[in-house]
CSV table of C-alpha atoms in Angstrom, one decimal:
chain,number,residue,atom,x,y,z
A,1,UNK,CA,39.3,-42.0,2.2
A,2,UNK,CA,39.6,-40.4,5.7
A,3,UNK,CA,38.2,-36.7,5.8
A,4,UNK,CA,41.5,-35.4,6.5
A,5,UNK,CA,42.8,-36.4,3.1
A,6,UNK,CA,40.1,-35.0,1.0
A,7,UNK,CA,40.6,-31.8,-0.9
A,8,UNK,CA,44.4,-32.6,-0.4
A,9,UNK,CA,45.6,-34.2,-3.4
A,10,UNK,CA,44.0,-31.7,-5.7
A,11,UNK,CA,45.0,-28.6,-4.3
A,12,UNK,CA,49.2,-29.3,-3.0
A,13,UNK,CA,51.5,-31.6,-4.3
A,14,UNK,CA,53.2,-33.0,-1.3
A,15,UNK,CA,57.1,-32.0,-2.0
A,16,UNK,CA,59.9,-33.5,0.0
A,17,UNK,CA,62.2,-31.0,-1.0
A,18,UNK,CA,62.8,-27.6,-3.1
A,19,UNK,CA,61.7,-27.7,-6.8
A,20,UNK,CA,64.3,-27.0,-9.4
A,21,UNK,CA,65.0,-23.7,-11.2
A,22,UNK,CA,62.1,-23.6,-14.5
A,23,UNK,CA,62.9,-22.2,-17.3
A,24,UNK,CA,60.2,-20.2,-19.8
A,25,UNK,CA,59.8,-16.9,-21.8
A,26,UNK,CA,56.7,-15.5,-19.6
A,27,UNK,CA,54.2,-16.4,-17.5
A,28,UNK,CA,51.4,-14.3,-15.8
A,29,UNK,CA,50.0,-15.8,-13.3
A,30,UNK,CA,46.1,-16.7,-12.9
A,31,UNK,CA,44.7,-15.2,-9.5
A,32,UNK,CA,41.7,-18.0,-9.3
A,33,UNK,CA,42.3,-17.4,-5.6
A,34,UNK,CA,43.1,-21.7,-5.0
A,35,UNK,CA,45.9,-23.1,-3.3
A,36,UNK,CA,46.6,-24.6,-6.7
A,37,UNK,CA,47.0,-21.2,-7.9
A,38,UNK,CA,49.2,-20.3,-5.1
A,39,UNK,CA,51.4,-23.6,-5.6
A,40,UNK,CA,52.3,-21.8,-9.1
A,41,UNK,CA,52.8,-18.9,-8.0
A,42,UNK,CA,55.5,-19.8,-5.8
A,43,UNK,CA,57.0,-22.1,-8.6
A,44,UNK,CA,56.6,-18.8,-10.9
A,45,UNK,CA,59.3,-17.3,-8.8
A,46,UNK,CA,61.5,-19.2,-9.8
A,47,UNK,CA,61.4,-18.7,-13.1
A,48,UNK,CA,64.9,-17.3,-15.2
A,49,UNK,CA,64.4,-13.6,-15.8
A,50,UNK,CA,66.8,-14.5,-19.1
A,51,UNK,CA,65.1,-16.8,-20.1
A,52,UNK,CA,62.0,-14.2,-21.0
A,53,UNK,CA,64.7,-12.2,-23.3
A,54,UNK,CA,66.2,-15.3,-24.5
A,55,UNK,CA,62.5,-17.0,-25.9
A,56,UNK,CA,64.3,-20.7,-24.7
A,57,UNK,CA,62.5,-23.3,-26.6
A,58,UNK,CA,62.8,-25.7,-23.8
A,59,UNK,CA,62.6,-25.6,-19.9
A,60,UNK,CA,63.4,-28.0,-16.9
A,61,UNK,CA,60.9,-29.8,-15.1
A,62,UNK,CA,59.5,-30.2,-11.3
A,63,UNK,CA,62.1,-32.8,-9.8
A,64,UNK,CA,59.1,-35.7,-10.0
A,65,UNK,CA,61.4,-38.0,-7.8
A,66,UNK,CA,60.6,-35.5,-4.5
A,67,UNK,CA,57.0,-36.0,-4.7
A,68,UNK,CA,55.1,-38.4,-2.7
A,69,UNK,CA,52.7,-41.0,-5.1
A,70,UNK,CA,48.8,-41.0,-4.7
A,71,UNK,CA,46.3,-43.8,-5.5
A,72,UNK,CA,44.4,-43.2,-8.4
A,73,UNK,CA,41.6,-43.8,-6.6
A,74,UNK,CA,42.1,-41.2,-3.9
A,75,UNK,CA,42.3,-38.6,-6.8
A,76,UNK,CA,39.5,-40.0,-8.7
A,77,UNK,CA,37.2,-39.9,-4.9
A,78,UNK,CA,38.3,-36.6,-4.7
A,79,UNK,CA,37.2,-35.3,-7.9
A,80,UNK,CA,33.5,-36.8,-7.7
A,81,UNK,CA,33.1,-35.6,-4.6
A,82,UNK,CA,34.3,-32.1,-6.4
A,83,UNK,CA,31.7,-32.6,-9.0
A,84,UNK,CA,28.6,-34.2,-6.8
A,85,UNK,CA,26.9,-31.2,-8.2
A,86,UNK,CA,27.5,-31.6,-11.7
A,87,UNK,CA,25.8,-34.6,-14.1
A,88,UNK,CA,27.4,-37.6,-14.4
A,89,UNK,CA,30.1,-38.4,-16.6
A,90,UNK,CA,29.5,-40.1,-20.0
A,91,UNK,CA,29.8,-43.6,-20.4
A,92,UNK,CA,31.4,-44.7,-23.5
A,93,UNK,CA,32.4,-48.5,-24.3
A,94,UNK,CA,35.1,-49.5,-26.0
A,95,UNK,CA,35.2,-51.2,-29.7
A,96,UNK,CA,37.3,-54.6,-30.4
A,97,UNK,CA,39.4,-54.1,-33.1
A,98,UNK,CA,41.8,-57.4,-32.6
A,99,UNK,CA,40.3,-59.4,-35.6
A,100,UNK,CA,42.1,-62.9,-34.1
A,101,UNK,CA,45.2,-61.5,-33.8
A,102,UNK,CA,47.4,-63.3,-31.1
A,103,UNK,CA,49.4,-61.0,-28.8
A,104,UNK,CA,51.7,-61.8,-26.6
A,105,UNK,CA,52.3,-59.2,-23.9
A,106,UNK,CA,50.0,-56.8,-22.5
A,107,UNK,CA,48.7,-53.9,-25.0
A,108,UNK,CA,49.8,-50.6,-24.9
A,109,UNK,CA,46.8,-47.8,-24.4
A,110,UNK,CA,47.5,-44.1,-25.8
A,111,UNK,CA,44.7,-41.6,-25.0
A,112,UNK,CA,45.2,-38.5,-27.5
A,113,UNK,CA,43.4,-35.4,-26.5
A,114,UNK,CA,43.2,-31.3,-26.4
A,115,UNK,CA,41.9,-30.0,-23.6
A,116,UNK,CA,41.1,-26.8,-24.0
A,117,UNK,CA,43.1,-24.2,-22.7
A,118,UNK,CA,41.5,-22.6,-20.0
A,119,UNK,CA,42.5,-19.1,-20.6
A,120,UNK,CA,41.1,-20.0,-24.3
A,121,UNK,CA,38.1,-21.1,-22.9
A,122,UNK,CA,37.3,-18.3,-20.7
A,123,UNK,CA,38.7,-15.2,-22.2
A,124,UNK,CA,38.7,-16.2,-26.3
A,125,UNK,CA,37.0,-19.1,-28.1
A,126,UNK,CA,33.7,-17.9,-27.8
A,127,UNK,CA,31.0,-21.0,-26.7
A,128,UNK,CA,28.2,-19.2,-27.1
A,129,UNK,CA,26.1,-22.1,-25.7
A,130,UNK,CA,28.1,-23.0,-23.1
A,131,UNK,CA,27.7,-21.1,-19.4
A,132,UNK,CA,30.7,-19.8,-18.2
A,133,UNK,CA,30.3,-21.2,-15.0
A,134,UNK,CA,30.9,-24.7,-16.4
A,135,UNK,CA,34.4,-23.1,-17.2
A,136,UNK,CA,35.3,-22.8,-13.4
A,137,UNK,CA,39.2,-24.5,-13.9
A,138,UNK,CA,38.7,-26.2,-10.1
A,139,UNK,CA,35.5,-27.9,-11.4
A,140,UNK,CA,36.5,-28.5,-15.4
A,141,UNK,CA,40.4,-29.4,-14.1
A,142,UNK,CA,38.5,-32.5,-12.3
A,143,UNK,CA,36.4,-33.5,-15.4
A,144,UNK,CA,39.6,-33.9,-17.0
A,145,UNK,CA,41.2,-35.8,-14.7
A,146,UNK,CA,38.3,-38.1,-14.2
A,147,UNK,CA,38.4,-38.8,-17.7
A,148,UNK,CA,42.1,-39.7,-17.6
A,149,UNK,CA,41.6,-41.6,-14.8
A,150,UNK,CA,38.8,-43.7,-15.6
A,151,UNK,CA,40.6,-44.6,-18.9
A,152,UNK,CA,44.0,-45.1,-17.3
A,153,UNK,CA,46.3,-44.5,-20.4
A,154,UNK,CA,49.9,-46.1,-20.5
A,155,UNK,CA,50.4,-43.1,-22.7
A,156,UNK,CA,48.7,-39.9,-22.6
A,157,UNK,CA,48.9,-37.1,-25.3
A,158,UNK,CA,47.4,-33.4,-24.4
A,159,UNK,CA,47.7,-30.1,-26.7
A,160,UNK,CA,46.2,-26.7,-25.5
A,161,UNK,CA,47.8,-27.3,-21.3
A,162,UNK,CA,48.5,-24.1,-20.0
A,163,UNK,CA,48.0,-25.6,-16.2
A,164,UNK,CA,50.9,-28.2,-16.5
A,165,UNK,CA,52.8,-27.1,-13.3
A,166,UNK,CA,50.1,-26.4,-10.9
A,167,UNK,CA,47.9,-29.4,-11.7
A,168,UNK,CA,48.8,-32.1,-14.4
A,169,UNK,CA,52.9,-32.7,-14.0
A,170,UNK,CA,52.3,-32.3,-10.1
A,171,UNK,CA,49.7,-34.8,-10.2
A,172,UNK,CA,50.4,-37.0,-12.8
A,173,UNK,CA,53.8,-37.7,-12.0
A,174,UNK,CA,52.8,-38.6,-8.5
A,175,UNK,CA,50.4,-41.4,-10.3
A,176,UNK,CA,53.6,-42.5,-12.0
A,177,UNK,CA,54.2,-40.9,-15.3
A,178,UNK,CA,57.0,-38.8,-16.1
A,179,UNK,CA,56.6,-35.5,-17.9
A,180,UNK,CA,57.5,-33.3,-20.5
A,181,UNK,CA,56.0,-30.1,-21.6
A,182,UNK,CA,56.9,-28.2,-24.4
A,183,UNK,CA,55.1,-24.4,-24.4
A,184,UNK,CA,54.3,-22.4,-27.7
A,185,UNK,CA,56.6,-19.7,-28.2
A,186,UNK,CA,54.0,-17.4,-28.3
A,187,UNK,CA,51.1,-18.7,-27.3
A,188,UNK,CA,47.7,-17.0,-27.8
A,189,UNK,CA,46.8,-17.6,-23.9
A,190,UNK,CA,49.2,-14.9,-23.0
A,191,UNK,CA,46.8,-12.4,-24.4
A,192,UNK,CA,44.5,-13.2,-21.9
A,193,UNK,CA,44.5,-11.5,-19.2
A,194,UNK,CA,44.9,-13.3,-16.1
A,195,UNK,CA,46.5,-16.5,-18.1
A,196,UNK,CA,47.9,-18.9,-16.7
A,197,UNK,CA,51.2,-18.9,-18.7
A,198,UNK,CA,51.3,-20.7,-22.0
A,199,UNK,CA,50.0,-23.6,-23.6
A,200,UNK,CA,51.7,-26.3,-25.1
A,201,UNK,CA,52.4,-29.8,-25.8
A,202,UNK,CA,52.2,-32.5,-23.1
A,203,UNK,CA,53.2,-35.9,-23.2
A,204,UNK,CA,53.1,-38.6,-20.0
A,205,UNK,CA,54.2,-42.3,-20.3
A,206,UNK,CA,54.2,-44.6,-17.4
A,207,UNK,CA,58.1,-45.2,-15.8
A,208,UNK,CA,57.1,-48.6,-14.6
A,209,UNK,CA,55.8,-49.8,-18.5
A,210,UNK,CA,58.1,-47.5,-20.5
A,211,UNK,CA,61.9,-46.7,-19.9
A,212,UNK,CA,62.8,-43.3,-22.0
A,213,UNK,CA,65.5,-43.8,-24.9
A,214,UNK,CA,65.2,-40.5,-26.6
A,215,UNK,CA,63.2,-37.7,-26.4
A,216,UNK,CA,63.2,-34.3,-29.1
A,217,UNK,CA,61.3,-31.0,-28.8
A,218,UNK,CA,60.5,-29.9,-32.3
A,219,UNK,CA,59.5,-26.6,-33.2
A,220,UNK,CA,57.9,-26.7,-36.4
A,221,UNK,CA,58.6,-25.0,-39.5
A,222,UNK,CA,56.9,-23.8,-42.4
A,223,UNK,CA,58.3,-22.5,-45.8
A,224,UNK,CA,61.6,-22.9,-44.1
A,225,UNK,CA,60.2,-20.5,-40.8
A,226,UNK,CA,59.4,-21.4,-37.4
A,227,UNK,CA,56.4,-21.4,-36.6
A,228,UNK,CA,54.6,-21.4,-33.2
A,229,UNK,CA,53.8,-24.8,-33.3
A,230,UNK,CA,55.4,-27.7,-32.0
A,231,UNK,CA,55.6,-31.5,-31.0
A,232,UNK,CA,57.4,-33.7,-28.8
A,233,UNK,CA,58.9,-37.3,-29.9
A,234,UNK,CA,60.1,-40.0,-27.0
A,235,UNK,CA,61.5,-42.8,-27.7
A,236,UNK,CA,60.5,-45.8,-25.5
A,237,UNK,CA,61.4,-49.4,-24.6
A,238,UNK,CA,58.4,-51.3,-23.6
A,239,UNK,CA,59.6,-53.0,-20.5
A,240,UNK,CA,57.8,-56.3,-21.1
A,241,UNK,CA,58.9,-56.6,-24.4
A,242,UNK,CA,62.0,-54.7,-24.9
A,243,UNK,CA,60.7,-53.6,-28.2
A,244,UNK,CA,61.5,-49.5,-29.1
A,245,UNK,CA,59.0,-47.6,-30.3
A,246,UNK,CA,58.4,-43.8,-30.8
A,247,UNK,CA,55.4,-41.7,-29.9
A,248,UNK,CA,54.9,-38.3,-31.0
A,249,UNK,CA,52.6,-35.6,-29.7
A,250,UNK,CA,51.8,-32.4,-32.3
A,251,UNK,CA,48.9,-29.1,-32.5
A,252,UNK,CA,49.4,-28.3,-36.0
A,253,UNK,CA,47.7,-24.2,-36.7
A,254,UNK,CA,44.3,-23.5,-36.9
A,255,UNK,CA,41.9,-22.0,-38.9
A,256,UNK,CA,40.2,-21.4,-42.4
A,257,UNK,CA,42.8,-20.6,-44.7
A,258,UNK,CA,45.9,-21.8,-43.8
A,259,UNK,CA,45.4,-25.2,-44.8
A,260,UNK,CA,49.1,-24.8,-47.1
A,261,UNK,CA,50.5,-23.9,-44.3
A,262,UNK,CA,49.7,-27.5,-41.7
A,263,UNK,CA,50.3,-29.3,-45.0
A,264,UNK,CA,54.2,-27.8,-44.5
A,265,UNK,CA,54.3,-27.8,-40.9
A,266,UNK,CA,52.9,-31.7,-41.2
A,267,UNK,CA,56.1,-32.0,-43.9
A,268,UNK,CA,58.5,-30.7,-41.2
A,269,UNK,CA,57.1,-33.1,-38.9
A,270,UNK,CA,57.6,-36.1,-41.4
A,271,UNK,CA,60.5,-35.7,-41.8
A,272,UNK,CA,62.4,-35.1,-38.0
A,273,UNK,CA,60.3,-38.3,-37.2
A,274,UNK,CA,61.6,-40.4,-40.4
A,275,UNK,CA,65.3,-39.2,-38.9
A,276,UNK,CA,63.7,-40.4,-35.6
A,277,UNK,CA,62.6,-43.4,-36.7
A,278,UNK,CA,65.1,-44.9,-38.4
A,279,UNK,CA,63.1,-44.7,-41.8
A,280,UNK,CA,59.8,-46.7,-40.3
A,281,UNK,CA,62.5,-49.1,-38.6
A,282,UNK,CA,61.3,-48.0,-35.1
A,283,UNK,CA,57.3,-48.3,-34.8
A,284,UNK,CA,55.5,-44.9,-34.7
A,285,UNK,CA,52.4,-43.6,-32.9
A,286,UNK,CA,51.4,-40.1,-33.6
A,287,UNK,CA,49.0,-37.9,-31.5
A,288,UNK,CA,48.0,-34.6,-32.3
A,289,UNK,CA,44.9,-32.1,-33.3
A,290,UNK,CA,45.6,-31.5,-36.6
A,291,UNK,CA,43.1,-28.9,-37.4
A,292,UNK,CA,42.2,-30.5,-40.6
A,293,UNK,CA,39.6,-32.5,-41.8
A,294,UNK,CA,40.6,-35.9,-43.7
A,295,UNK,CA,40.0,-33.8,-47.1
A,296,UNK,CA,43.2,-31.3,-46.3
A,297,UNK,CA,46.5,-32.3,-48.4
A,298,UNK,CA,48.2,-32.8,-44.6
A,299,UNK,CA,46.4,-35.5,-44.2
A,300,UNK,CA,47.2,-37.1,-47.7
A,301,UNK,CA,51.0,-36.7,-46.4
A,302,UNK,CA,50.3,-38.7,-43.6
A,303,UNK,CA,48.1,-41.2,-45.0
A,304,UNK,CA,51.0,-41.4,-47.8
A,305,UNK,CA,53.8,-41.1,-46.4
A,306,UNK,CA,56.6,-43.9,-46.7
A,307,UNK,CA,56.2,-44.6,-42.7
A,308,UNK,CA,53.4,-46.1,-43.7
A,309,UNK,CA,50.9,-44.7,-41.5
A,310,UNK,CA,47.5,-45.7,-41.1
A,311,UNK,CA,44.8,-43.7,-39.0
A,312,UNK,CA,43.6,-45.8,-36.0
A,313,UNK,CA,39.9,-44.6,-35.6
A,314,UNK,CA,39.0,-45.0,-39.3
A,315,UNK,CA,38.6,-48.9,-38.0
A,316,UNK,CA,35.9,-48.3,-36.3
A,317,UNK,CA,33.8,-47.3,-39.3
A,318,UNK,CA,32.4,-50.6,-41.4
A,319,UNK,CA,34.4,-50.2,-43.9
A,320,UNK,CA,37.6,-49.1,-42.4
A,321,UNK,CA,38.4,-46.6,-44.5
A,322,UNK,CA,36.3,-43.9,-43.1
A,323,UNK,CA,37.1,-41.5,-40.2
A,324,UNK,CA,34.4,-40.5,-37.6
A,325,UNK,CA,31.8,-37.5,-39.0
A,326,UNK,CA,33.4,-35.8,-35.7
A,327,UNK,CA,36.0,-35.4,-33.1
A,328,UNK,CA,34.9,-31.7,-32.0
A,329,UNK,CA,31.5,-30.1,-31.8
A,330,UNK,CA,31.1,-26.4,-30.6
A,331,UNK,CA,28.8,-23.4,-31.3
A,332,UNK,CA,30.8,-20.5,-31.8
A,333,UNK,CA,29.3,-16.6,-32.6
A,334,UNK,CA,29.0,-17.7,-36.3
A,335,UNK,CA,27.4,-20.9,-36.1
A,336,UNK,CA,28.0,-25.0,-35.6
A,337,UNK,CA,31.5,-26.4,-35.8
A,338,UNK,CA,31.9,-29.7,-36.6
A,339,UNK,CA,34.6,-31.5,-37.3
A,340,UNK,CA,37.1,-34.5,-37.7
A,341,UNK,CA,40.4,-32.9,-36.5
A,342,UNK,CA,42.1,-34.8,-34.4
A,343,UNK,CA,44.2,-38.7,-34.8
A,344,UNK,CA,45.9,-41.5,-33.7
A,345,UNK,CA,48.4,-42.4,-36.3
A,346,UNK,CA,50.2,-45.7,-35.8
A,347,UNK,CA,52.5,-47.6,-37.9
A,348,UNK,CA,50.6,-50.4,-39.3
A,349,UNK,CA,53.3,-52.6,-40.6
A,350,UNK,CA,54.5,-53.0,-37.0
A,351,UNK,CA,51.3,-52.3,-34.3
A,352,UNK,CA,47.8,-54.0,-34.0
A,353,UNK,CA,45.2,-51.9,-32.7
A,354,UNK,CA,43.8,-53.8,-30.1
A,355,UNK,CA,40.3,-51.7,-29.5
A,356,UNK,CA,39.1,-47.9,-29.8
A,357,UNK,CA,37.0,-46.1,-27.7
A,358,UNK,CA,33.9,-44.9,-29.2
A,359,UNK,CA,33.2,-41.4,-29.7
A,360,UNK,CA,29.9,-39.5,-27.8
A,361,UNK,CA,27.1,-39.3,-29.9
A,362,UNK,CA,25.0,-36.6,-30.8
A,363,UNK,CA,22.1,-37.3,-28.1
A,364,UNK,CA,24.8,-37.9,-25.4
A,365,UNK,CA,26.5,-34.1,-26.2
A,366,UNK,CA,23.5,-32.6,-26.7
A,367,UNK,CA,22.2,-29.6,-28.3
A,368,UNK,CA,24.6,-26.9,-26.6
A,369,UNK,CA,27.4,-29.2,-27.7
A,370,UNK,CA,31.2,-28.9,-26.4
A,371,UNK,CA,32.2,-27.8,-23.7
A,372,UNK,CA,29.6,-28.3,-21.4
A,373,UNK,CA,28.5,-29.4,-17.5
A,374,UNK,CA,29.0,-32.6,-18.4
A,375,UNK,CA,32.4,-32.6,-20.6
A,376,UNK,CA,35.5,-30.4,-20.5
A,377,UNK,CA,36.6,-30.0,-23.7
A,378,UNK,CA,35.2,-29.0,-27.2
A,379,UNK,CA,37.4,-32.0,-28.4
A,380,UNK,CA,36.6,-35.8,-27.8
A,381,UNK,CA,39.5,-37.9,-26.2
A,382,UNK,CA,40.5,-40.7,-28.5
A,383,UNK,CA,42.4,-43.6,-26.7
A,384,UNK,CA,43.2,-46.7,-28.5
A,385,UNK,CA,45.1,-50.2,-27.1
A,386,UNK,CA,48.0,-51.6,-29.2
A,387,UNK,CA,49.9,-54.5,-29.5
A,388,UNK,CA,53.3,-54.9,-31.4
A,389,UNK,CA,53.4,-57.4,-34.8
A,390,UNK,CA,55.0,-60.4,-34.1
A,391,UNK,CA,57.1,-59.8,-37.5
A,392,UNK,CA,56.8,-56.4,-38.8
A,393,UNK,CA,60.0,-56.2,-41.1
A,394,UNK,CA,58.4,-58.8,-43.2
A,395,UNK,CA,54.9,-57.1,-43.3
A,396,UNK,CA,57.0,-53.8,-44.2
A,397,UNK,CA,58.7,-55.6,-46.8
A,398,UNK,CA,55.5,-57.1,-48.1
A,399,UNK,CA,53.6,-54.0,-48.2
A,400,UNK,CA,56.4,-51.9,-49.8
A,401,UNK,CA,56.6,-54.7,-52.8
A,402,UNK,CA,52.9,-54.2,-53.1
A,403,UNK,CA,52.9,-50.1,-53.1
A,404,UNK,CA,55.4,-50.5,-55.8
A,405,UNK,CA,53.2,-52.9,-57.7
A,406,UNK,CA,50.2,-51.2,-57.4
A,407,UNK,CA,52.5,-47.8,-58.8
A,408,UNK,CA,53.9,-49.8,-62.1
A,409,UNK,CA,50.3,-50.7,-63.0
């Protein structure tokens, strides 16, 4: 790439016109003294004063059309040569799942993963292992983007973004995705100080695979109250295939404690994506950290529900029934965290999962864990490859006759 290019892509989107008015209840903006930085605070400006009194659920989007489109591999130049100081990224292969199966059009890859907000990162969650200055946004916004790239998603599923219009909807959109962002309503990263606005919900799919049927921001409920967390469902035609499908993108609530209260918000989420759906009619893929181990009674809901759901990384263990002993791995003030909190749930009557990336192991994090120099998140992507079922009415049929068998005995 010619020197005059470099350090372009990352820093201004390239706009051919005016951006339109956004629309959100507050945003401060993060002084990390970058053009990036400045980019958002001009967009900032923009924002609806009303809107901040109002607390509007939703808000408009950077007109995508008016930017110009990058090569990947421009972007992905630029951001080695932003981390030539920093190790190597990790290599991780990915696991054949196909088992024979014939499929006739090219499969479908979803890449599910939180991010770590940066102002979380920085000013609350505490990595006692992890040096600050592998927190630097300009450095860590490049790991992330190097992961996406090298994995090249069809479909790409993010919680915890609180940089979506200075970096990832710029960006991404000029790589071909279109974009939607839905924000907490009150979002822990505006305690921060010097936050970046809040974080939310992302969701990207590829205009030139995908053409958007239906899309629905849910805030989720719990105990019949809103809560301040919330998903996204798109419904897309595959353009090869001109089958529908639905792909969802959640961050149920954290913590010790409140385990009743995911296994409600996972409940509300059933049940807007059963209306969604059609009642399983319309394959389903869901994304989301779920902050819940595979013991938690959400999980049960999911793994039970009448969709009929099936989680895709619990193929890659031998017996697959099993999910992986992690998909985040941090030291906090009081000690190790490890856990399996985050999934790829896919309807199994109607997809095939193709393959599965495999997850880091233990030597390849290493004794600080996540986050660290060489990874920018405390959570693991997960990316699968799937294929539609050449008849997945029948299969539904046939494994709803044997649910209600295996009930009457």
């Amino acid at each position: 790439m010619p020197q005059r290019f470099r350090n372009r892509l990352l820093h201004k989107p390239q706009i051919a016109g005016t951006v339109t008015r956004l629309s959100v209840r507050h945003l401060s903006v993060c002084s990390m003294g970058n053009s990036t930085s400045r980019l958002y605070s001009a967009l900032a400006k923009t924002l609806s004063s009303s809107a901040v009194s109002q607390h509007q659920d939703c808000l408009e989007q950077l007109d995508s059309a008016r930017l110009d489109p990058i090569d990947p591999k421009d972007l992905l130049e630029e951001c080695q040569l932003v981390l030539q100081k920093r190790p190597p990224r990790f290599q991780r292969d990915f696991v054949d799942l196909k088992k024979n199966a014939v499929s006739n059009h090219r499969p479908i890859r979803v890449m599910q993963w939180n991010i770590l907000a940066q102002a979380l990162g920085e000013g609350k969650d505490n990595f006692v292992q992890c040096p600050m200055e592998a927190l630097k946004w300009e450095e860590r916004k490049c790991l992330i983007l190097e992961e996406i790239l090298a994995y090249k998603p069809d479909i790409l599923c993010l919680q915890e973004v609180d940089h979506y219009f200075d970096t990832f909807e710029p960006l991404l959109s000029r790589l071909g995705y279109q974009c939607t962002f839905f924000p907490k309503p009150w979002s822990p990263c505006l305690d921060v100080e010097q936050n970046n606005g809040p974080d939310g919900c992302a969701l990207f799919f590829l205009k030139d695979r995908f053409e958007l049927v239906n899309s629905a921001n849910i805030r989720l409920t719990a105990m019949k109250l809103k809560t301040n967390q919330v998903a996204i469902a798109q419904t897309l035609k595959c353009n090869e295939t001109g089958r529908l499908f639905c792909i969802a993108v959640t961050h149920l609530k954290a913590r010790t404690g409140w385990e009743r209260f995911r296994s409600a918000q996972g409940c509300d989420l059933l049940q807007n994506l059963k209306s969604i759906t059609q009642g399983a009619k319309i394959p389903l893929i869901i994304c989301g950290d779920f902050n819940a181990e595979p013991t938690e009674e959400v999980y049960r809901e999911f793994s039970n529900s009448s969709l009929n759901l099936n989680s895709a990384y619990k193929l890659l263990s031998p017996d697959g029934q099993s999910e992986p002993p992690y998909t985040t791995w941090k030291i906090r003030p009081s000690g190790e965290c490890r856990h399996t909190l985050d999934y790829i749930w896919y309807s199994q009557h109607a997809l095939n999962v193709n393959s599965a990336l495999g997850l880091l192991t233990e030597e390849q994090i290493g004794p600080n864990r996540l986050p660290s120099f060489n990874y920018p998140s405390d959570h693991l992507s997960l990316v699968c490859d799937f294929s539609f079922n050449q008849d997945p009415d029948r299969l539904l049929f046939y494994l709803l006759v044997l649910s209600t068998c295996l009930y009457e005995v």
